[in-house]
Amino acid sequence: MYALVMGSSGDIGASTAKNLAEKGWSLYLHYNKNKDRILNLYQELSDKYPHQDFIPVQFDMESDHVDKLTTQLFDLDAIIFAQGNTYYKLLVDMDEKELDSLWNIHIKQPILILKELQEKLAQKHHGRVVFIGSIYGKIGSAMEVVYSTVKGAMTSFADAYSKEVASLGISVNVVAPGAVDTKMNNEFSTQDLEAVREEIPANRLANSSEIAELVSYLVCMKSNYLTGQTIYFAGGWLL
């Protein structure tokens, strides 16, 4: 079994890669700029699982043509879209380049990738697609208006695309975390993070390994009847 993990250099992507490798998957490890982290991950997984394949693939979601990615892939059973970025600012302060960045990385490029790879995913009649969304795609966030918009678009896309490809044996789902203990949130102060934690009924932030475990279920063969769903992984926060 081969999975493409987009954003393998990020916290959620790396945790997902480690979880899937432990379960016997061979992996394409996507990255853009964080080559050192990917090489470390590649070495770690290759040492632990010498009979599986781990293939780093470089691709810029903002500017590269989709063929640069798809021509590096051979067997493929699952795609996990864990890449992402955001900008913490008012809508009126965002420039067009930032708008394009969020649109391309979260929506346009994943759609183009799936267009090219749908046939591969359908070959064994159990293809899997999982997006890492956000609770903000449901309830929205000031200071992240466009980010909230594209995360909401992930849910709309999964709703529609899952209907289109269900007969091909392909499932399409979204895992939408709330507050997660990742590097993306490190720019917030300790006081800000503590204030968020106090609002979460579970009384803590999620960790990447928990999200990875849910993703691993969604890509396994036992989950074949679960499709078109957005699962909010938020400890009860904002729901």
PDB file of N, CA and C in Angstrom, residues 5-10 29-39 56-64 68-69 72 83-85 101 105 109:
ATOM      1  N   VAL A   5       1.667  11.614   1.387  1.00  0.00           N
ATOM      2  CA  VAL A   5       1.369  12.508   2.500  1.00  0.00           C
ATOM      3  C   VAL A   5       1.861  13.903   2.131  1.00  0.00           C
ATOM      4  N   MET A   6       0.924  14.748   1.727  1.00  0.00           N
ATOM      5  CA  MET A   6       1.276  16.131   1.416  1.00  0.00           C
ATOM      6  C   MET A   6       1.550  16.880   2.730  1.00  0.00           C
ATOM      7  N   GLY A   7       2.629  17.652   2.745  1.00  0.00           N
ATOM      8  CA  GLY A   7       2.984  18.366   3.967  1.00  0.00           C
ATOM      9  C   GLY A   7       3.612  17.469   5.005  1.00  0.00           C
ATOM     10  N   SER A   8       4.444  16.518   4.575  1.00  0.00           N
ATOM     11  CA  SER A   8       5.076  15.588   5.519  1.00  0.00           C
ATOM     12  C   SER A   8       6.080  16.259   6.439  1.00  0.00           C
ATOM     13  N   SER A   9       6.502  17.465   6.098  1.00  0.00           N
ATOM     14  CA  SER A   9       7.459  18.171   6.957  1.00  0.00           C
ATOM     15  C   SER A   9       6.779  18.904   8.100  1.00  0.00           C
ATOM     16  N   GLY A  10       5.452  18.998   8.078  1.00  0.00           N
ATOM     17  CA  GLY A  10       4.725  19.636   9.168  1.00  0.00           C
ATOM     18  C   GLY A  10       4.438  18.658  10.295  1.00  0.00           C
ATOM     19  N   LEU A  29       6.809  11.153   0.660  1.00  0.00           N
ATOM     20  CA  LEU A  29       6.901  12.192   1.690  1.00  0.00           C
ATOM     21  C   LEU A  29       7.067  13.553   1.013  1.00  0.00           C
ATOM     22  N   HIS A  30       5.950  14.281   0.882  1.00  0.00           N
ATOM     23  CA  HIS A  30       5.997  15.575   0.202  1.00  0.00           C
ATOM     24  C   HIS A  30       6.552  16.665   1.110  1.00  0.00           C
ATOM     25  N   TYR A  31       7.316  17.547   0.504  1.00  0.00           N
ATOM     26  CA  TYR A  31       7.804  18.745   1.194  1.00  0.00           C
ATOM     27  C   TYR A  31       8.009  19.831   0.146  1.00  0.00           C
ATOM     28  N   ASN A  32       8.191  21.047   0.616  1.00  0.00           N
ATOM     29  CA  ASN A  32       8.553  22.142  -0.279  1.00  0.00           C
ATOM     30  C   ASN A  32       9.941  22.666   0.076  1.00  0.00           C
ATOM     31  N   LYS A  33      10.051  23.316   1.247  1.00  0.00           N
ATOM     32  CA  LYS A  33      11.329  23.939   1.616  1.00  0.00           C
ATOM     33  C   LYS A  33      12.054  23.212   2.745  1.00  0.00           C
ATOM     34  N   ASN A  34      11.333  22.433   3.537  1.00  0.00           N
ATOM     35  CA  ASN A  34      11.947  21.827   4.732  1.00  0.00           C
ATOM     36  C   ASN A  34      12.628  20.500   4.401  1.00  0.00           C
ATOM     37  N   LYS A  35      13.642  20.571   3.534  1.00  0.00           N
ATOM     38  CA  LYS A  35      14.313  19.355   3.077  1.00  0.00           C
ATOM     39  C   LYS A  35      14.996  18.615   4.214  1.00  0.00           C
ATOM     40  N   ASP A  36      15.626  19.344   5.123  1.00  0.00           N
ATOM     41  CA  ASP A  36      16.346  18.690   6.223  1.00  0.00           C
ATOM     42  C   ASP A  36      15.406  17.861   7.083  1.00  0.00           C
ATOM     43  N   ARG A  37      14.232  18.411   7.380  1.00  0.00           N
ATOM     44  CA  ARG A  37      13.289  17.668   8.209  1.00  0.00           C
ATOM     45  C   ARG A  37      12.795  16.415   7.489  1.00  0.00           C
ATOM     46  N   ILE A  38      12.568  16.527   6.184  1.00  0.00           N
ATOM     47  CA  ILE A  38      12.122  15.367   5.419  1.00  0.00           C
ATOM     48  C   ILE A  38      13.210  14.298   5.373  1.00  0.00           C
ATOM     49  N   LEU A  39      14.455  14.708   5.191  1.00  0.00           N
ATOM     50  CA  LEU A  39      15.543  13.735   5.144  1.00  0.00           C
ATOM     51  C   LEU A  39      15.691  13.019   6.484  1.00  0.00           C
ATOM     52  N   PRO A  56      11.033  10.767  -0.712  1.00  0.00           N
ATOM     53  CA  PRO A  56      10.804  12.216  -0.614  1.00  0.00           C
ATOM     54  C   PRO A  56      10.438  12.793  -1.988  1.00  0.00           C
ATOM     55  N   VAL A  57       9.439  13.664  -2.009  1.00  0.00           N
ATOM     56  CA  VAL A  57       9.040  14.330  -3.253  1.00  0.00           C
ATOM     57  C   VAL A  57       8.905  15.826  -2.979  1.00  0.00           C
ATOM     58  N   GLN A  58       9.633  16.631  -3.742  1.00  0.00           N
ATOM     59  CA  GLN A  58       9.589  18.084  -3.569  1.00  0.00           C
ATOM     60  C   GLN A  58       8.578  18.679  -4.540  1.00  0.00           C
ATOM     61  N   PHE A  59       7.745  19.600  -4.023  1.00  0.00           N
ATOM     62  CA  PHE A  59       6.729  20.225  -4.870  1.00  0.00           C
ATOM     63  C   PHE A  59       6.261  21.501  -4.192  1.00  0.00           C
ATOM     64  N   ASP A  60       6.249  22.600  -4.944  1.00  0.00           N
ATOM     65  CA  ASP A  60       5.794  23.892  -4.429  1.00  0.00           C
ATOM     66  C   ASP A  60       4.315  24.053  -4.769  1.00  0.00           C
ATOM     67  N   MET A  61       3.471  24.029  -3.741  1.00  0.00           N
ATOM     68  CA  MET A  61       2.021  24.106  -3.953  1.00  0.00           C
ATOM     69  C   MET A  61       1.579  25.477  -4.475  1.00  0.00           C
ATOM     70  N   GLU A  62       2.421  26.477  -4.342  1.00  0.00           N
ATOM     71  CA  GLU A  62       2.043  27.816  -4.783  1.00  0.00           C
ATOM     72  C   GLU A  62       2.320  28.050  -6.253  1.00  0.00           C
ATOM     73  N   SER A  63       3.361  27.409  -6.803  1.00  0.00           N
ATOM     74  CA  SER A  63       3.784  27.813  -8.138  1.00  0.00           C
ATOM     75  C   SER A  63       4.087  26.679  -9.113  1.00  0.00           C
ATOM     76  N   ASP A  64       4.387  25.475  -8.631  1.00  0.00           N
ATOM     77  CA  ASP A  64       4.766  24.400  -9.546  1.00  0.00           C
ATOM     78  C   ASP A  64       3.565  23.859 -10.309  1.00  0.00           C
ATOM     79  N   LYS A  68       4.780  18.117 -12.143  1.00  0.00           N
ATOM     80  CA  LYS A  68       6.039  17.917 -11.427  1.00  0.00           C
ATOM     81  C   LYS A  68       5.862  16.938 -10.277  1.00  0.00           C
ATOM     82  N   LEU A  69       4.695  16.972  -9.638  1.00  0.00           N
ATOM     83  CA  LEU A  69       4.398  16.034  -8.552  1.00  0.00           C
ATOM     84  C   LEU A  69       3.942  14.685  -9.083  1.00  0.00           C
ATOM     85  N   GLN A  72       6.220  11.883 -10.350  1.00  0.00           N
ATOM     86  CA  GLN A  72       7.100  11.233  -9.390  1.00  0.00           C
ATOM     87  C   GLN A  72       6.430  10.051  -8.690  1.00  0.00           C
ATOM     88  N   GLN A  83      -0.878  19.580   4.081  1.00  0.00           N
ATOM     89  CA  GLN A  83      -0.136  20.828   3.882  1.00  0.00           C
ATOM     90  C   GLN A  83      -1.005  22.009   4.294  1.00  0.00           C
ATOM     91  N   GLY A  84      -0.389  23.134   4.576  1.00  0.00           N
ATOM     92  CA  GLY A  84      -1.212  24.295   4.924  1.00  0.00           C
ATOM     93  C   GLY A  84      -0.401  25.504   5.322  1.00  0.00           C
ATOM     94  N   ASN A  85      -1.050  26.642   5.281  1.00  0.00           N
ATOM     95  CA  ASN A  85      -0.470  27.894   5.758  1.00  0.00           C
ATOM     96  C   ASN A  85      -1.610  28.821   6.152  1.00  0.00           C
ATOM     97  N   SER A 101      -2.108  32.545  -2.411  1.00  0.00           N
ATOM     98  CA  SER A 101      -1.365  31.495  -1.717  1.00  0.00           C
ATOM     99  C   SER A 101      -2.315  30.553  -0.989  1.00  0.00           C
ATOM    100  N   ILE A 105      -2.783  26.622  -2.241  1.00  0.00           N
ATOM    101  CA  ILE A 105      -2.277  25.559  -1.369  1.00  0.00           C
ATOM    102  C   ILE A 105      -3.396  24.685  -0.827  1.00  0.00           C
ATOM    103  N   GLN A 109      -4.613  23.506  -5.962  1.00  0.00           N
ATOM    104  CA  GLN A 109      -3.654  22.443  -6.259  1.00  0.00           C
ATOM    105  C   GLN A 109      -4.162  21.064  -5.840  1.00  0.00           C
TER     106      GLN A 109
END
